[in-house]
Tab-separated table of C-alpha atoms in Angstrom:
chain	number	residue	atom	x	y	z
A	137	UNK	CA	-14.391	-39.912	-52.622
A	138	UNK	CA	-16.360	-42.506	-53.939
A	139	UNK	CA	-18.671	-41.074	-57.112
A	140	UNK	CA	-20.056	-44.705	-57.902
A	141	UNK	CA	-22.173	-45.497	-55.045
A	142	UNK	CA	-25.201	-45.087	-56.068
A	143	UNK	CA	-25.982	-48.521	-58.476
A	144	UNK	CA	-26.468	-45.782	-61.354
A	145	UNK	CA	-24.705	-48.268	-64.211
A	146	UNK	CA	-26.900	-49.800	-66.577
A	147	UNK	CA	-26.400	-53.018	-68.698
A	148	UNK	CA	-27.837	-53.134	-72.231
A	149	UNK	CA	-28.346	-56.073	-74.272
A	150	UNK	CA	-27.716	-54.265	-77.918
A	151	UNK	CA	-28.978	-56.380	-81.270
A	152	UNK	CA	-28.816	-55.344	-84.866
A	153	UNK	CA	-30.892	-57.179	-87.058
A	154	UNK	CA	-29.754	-57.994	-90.453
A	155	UNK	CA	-30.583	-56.126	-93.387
A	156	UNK	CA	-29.238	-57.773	-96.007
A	157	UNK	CA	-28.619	-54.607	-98.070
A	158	UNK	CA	-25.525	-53.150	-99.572
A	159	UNK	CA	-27.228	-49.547	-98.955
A	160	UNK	CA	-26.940	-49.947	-95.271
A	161	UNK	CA	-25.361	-47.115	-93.597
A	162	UNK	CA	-24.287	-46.768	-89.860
A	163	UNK	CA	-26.467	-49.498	-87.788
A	164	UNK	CA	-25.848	-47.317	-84.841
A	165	UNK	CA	-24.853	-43.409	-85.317
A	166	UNK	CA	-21.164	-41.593	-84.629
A	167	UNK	CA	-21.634	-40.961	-80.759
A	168	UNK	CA	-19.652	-40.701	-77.508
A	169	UNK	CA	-21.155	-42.772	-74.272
A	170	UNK	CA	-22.134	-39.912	-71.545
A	171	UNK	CA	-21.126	-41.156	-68.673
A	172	UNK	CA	-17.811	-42.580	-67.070
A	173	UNK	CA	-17.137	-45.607	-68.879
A	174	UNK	CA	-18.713	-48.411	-70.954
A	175	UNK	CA	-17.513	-51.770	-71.025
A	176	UNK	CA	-18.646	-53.421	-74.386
A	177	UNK	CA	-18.543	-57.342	-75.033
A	178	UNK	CA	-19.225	-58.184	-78.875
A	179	UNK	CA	-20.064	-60.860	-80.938
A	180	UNK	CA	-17.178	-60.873	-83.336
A	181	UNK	CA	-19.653	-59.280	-86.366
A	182	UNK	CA	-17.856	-56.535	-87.670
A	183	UNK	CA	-18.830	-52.766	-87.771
A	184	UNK	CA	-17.856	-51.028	-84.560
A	185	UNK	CA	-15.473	-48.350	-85.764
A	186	UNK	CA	-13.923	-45.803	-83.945
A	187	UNK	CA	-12.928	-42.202	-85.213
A	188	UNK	CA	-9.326	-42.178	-84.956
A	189	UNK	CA	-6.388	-40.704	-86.924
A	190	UNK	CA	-4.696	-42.511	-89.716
A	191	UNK	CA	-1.618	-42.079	-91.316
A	192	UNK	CA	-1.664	-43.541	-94.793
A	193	UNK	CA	1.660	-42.888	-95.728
A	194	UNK	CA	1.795	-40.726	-99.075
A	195	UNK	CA	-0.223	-37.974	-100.345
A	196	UNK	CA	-1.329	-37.381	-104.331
A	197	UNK	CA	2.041	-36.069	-105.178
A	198	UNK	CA	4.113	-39.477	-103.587
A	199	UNK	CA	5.299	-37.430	-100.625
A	200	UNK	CA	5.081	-38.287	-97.264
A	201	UNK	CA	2.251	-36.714	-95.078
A	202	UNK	CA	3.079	-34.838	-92.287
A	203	UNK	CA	0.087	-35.010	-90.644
A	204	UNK	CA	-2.349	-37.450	-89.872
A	205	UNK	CA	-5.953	-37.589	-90.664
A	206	UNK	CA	-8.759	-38.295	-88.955
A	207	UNK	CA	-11.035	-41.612	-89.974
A	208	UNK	CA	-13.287	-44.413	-89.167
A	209	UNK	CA	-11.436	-46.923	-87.965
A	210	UNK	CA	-12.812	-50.790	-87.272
A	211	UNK	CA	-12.305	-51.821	-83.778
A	212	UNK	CA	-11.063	-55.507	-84.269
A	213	UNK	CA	-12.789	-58.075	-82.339
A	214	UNK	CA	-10.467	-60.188	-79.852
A	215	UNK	CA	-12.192	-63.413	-78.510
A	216	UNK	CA	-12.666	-62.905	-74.397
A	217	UNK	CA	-11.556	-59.390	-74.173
A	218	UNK	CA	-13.982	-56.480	-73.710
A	219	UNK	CA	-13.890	-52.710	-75.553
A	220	UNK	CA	-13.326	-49.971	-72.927
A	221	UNK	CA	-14.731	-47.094	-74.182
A	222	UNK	CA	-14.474	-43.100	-72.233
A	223	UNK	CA	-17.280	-41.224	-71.447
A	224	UNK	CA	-17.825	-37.557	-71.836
A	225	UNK	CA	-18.392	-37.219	-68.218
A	226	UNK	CA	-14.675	-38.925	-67.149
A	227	UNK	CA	-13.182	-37.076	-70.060
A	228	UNK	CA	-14.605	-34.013	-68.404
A	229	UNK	CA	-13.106	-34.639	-65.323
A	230	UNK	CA	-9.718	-35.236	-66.828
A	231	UNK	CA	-9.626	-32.203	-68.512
A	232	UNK	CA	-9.456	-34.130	-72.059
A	233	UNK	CA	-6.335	-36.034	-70.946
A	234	UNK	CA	-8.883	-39.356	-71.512
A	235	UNK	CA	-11.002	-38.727	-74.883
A	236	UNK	CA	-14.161	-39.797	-75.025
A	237	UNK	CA	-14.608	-42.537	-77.652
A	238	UNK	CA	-16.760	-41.484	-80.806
A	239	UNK	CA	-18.108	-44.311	-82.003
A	240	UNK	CA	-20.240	-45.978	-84.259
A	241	UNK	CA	-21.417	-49.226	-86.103
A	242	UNK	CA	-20.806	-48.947	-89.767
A	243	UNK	CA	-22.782	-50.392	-92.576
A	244	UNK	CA	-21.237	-51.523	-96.127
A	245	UNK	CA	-22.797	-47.670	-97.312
A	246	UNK	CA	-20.821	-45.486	-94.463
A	247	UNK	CA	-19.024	-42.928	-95.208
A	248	UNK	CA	-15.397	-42.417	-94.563
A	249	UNK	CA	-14.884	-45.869	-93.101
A	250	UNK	CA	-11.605	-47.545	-93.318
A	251	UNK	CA	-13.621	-51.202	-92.695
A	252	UNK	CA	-13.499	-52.762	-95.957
A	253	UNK	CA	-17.020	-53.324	-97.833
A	254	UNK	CA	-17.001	-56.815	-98.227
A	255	UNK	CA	-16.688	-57.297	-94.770
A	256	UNK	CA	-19.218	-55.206	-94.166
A	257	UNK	CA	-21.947	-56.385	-96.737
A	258	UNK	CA	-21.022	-59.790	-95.007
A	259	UNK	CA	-21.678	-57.983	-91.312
A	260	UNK	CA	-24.901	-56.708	-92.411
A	261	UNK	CA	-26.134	-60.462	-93.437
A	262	UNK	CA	-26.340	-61.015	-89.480
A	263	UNK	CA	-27.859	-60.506	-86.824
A	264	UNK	CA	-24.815	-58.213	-84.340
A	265	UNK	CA	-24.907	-58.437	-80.493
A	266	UNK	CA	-23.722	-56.528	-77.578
A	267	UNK	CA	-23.730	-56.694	-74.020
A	268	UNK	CA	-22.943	-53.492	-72.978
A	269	UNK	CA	-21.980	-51.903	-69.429
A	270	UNK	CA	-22.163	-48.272	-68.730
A	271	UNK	CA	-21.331	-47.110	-65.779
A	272	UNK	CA	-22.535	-43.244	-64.874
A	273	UNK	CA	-21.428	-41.511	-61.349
A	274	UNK	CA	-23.977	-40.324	-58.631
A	275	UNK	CA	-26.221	-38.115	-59.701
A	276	UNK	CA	-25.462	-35.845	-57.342
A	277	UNK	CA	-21.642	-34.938	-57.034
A	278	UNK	CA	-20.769	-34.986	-53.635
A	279	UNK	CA	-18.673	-31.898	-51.799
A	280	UNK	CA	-16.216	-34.400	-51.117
A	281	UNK	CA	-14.875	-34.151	-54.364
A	282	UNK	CA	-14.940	-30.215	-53.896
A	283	UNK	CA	-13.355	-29.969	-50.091
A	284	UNK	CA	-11.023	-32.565	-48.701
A	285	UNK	CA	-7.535	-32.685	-47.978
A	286	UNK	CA	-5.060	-31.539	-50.479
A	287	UNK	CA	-1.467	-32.263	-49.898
A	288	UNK	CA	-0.063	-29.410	-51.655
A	289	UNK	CA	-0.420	-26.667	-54.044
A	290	UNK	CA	-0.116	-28.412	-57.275
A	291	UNK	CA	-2.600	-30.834	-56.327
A	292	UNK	CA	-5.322	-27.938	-55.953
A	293	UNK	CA	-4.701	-26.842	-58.735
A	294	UNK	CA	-5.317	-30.597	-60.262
A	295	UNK	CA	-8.326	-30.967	-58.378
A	296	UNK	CA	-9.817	-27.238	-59.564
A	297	UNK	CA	-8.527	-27.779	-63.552
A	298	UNK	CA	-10.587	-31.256	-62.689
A	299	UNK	CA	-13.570	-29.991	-61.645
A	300	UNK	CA	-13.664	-27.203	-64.230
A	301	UNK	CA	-13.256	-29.851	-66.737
A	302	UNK	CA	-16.331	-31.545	-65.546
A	303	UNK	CA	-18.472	-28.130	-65.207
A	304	UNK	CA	-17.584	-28.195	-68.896
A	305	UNK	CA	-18.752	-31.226	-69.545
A	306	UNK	CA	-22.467	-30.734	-67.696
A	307	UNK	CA	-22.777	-27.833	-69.160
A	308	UNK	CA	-24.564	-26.115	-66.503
A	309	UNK	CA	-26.096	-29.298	-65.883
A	310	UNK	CA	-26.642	-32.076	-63.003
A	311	UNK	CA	-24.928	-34.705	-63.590
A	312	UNK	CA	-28.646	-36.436	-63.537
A	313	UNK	CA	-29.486	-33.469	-66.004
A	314	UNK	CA	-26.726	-34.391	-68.152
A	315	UNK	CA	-27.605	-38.170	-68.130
A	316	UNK	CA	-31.116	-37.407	-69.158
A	317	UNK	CA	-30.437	-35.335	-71.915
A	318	UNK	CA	-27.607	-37.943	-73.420
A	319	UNK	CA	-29.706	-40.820	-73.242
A	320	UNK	CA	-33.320	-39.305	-74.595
């Protein structure tokens, strides 16, 4: 079933003015997008980091970690190639087998950030751009994706692990609910 008929998407032109200030924390706060995905086309100024693990290699006693840690982590810019970020809504109706991206834009004062400082006191001398692309589902789920044809048993129980996923997700909320509430 299609859940994207509906011309629900939205595109965002996103600016960041500078600031010029080496007390600049995040330019845009840690968040997930709400909806299915975001396409995100950048200007090449640094700051979009991404909370990720990190494995730096030894702890304080010169041993090797076992486990990894989680941390801001810059998203580098590639010239001509877009960020693809998941939404809470798609990682719903995965069941968490897509994550959604948390996110942010850092400043030279954020905390945790793997994004060195200099480049970040240099980021925060300019003005940062985004054209951004978000593309929500329907706001009303059909009962396609509910009923419909399922070839065998395993792939009910997909489709109900799925949907539970998503019911998750909302909440108790419409997806239109949902949408509201994310976005203010």
């Amino acid at each position: 079933s299609n859940l994207h008929s509906d011309n629900n998407d939205t595109l965002r032109l996103i600016s960041y003015y500078p600031t010029n200030s080496a007390e600049t924390g995040n330019r845009c706060k840690e968040h997930s997008d709400y909806g299915t995905l975001t396409l995100l086309s950048t200007d090449g100024t640094s700051g979009l980091e991404l909370f990720d693990f990190d494995d730096n290699g030894d702890d304080d006693d010169g041993e090797q970690k076992n486990q990894q840690q989680r941390c801001w982590v810059p998203v580098p810019h590639v010239e001509g190639a877009l960020v693809v970020n998941v939404g809470s809504l798609l990682s719903g109706w995965t069941g968490g087998l897509l994550k959604a991206t948390l996110h942010r834009v850092a400043g030279p004062a954020s905390l945790n950030s793997r994004s060195s400082r200099e480049v970040l006191l240099r980021a925060v001398q300019h003005r940062r751009t985004s054209i951004a692309f978000f593309v929500d589902p329907n706001e009303d789920l059909p009962s396609s994706l509910l009923d419909g044809n399922v070839s065998n048993r395993n792939d009910e129980d997909k489709r109900n692990q799925a949907m539970r996923g998503l019911q998750d997700a909302l909440g108790g909320m419409s997806i239109s609910e949902y949408i509201k509430w994310r976005s203010g």
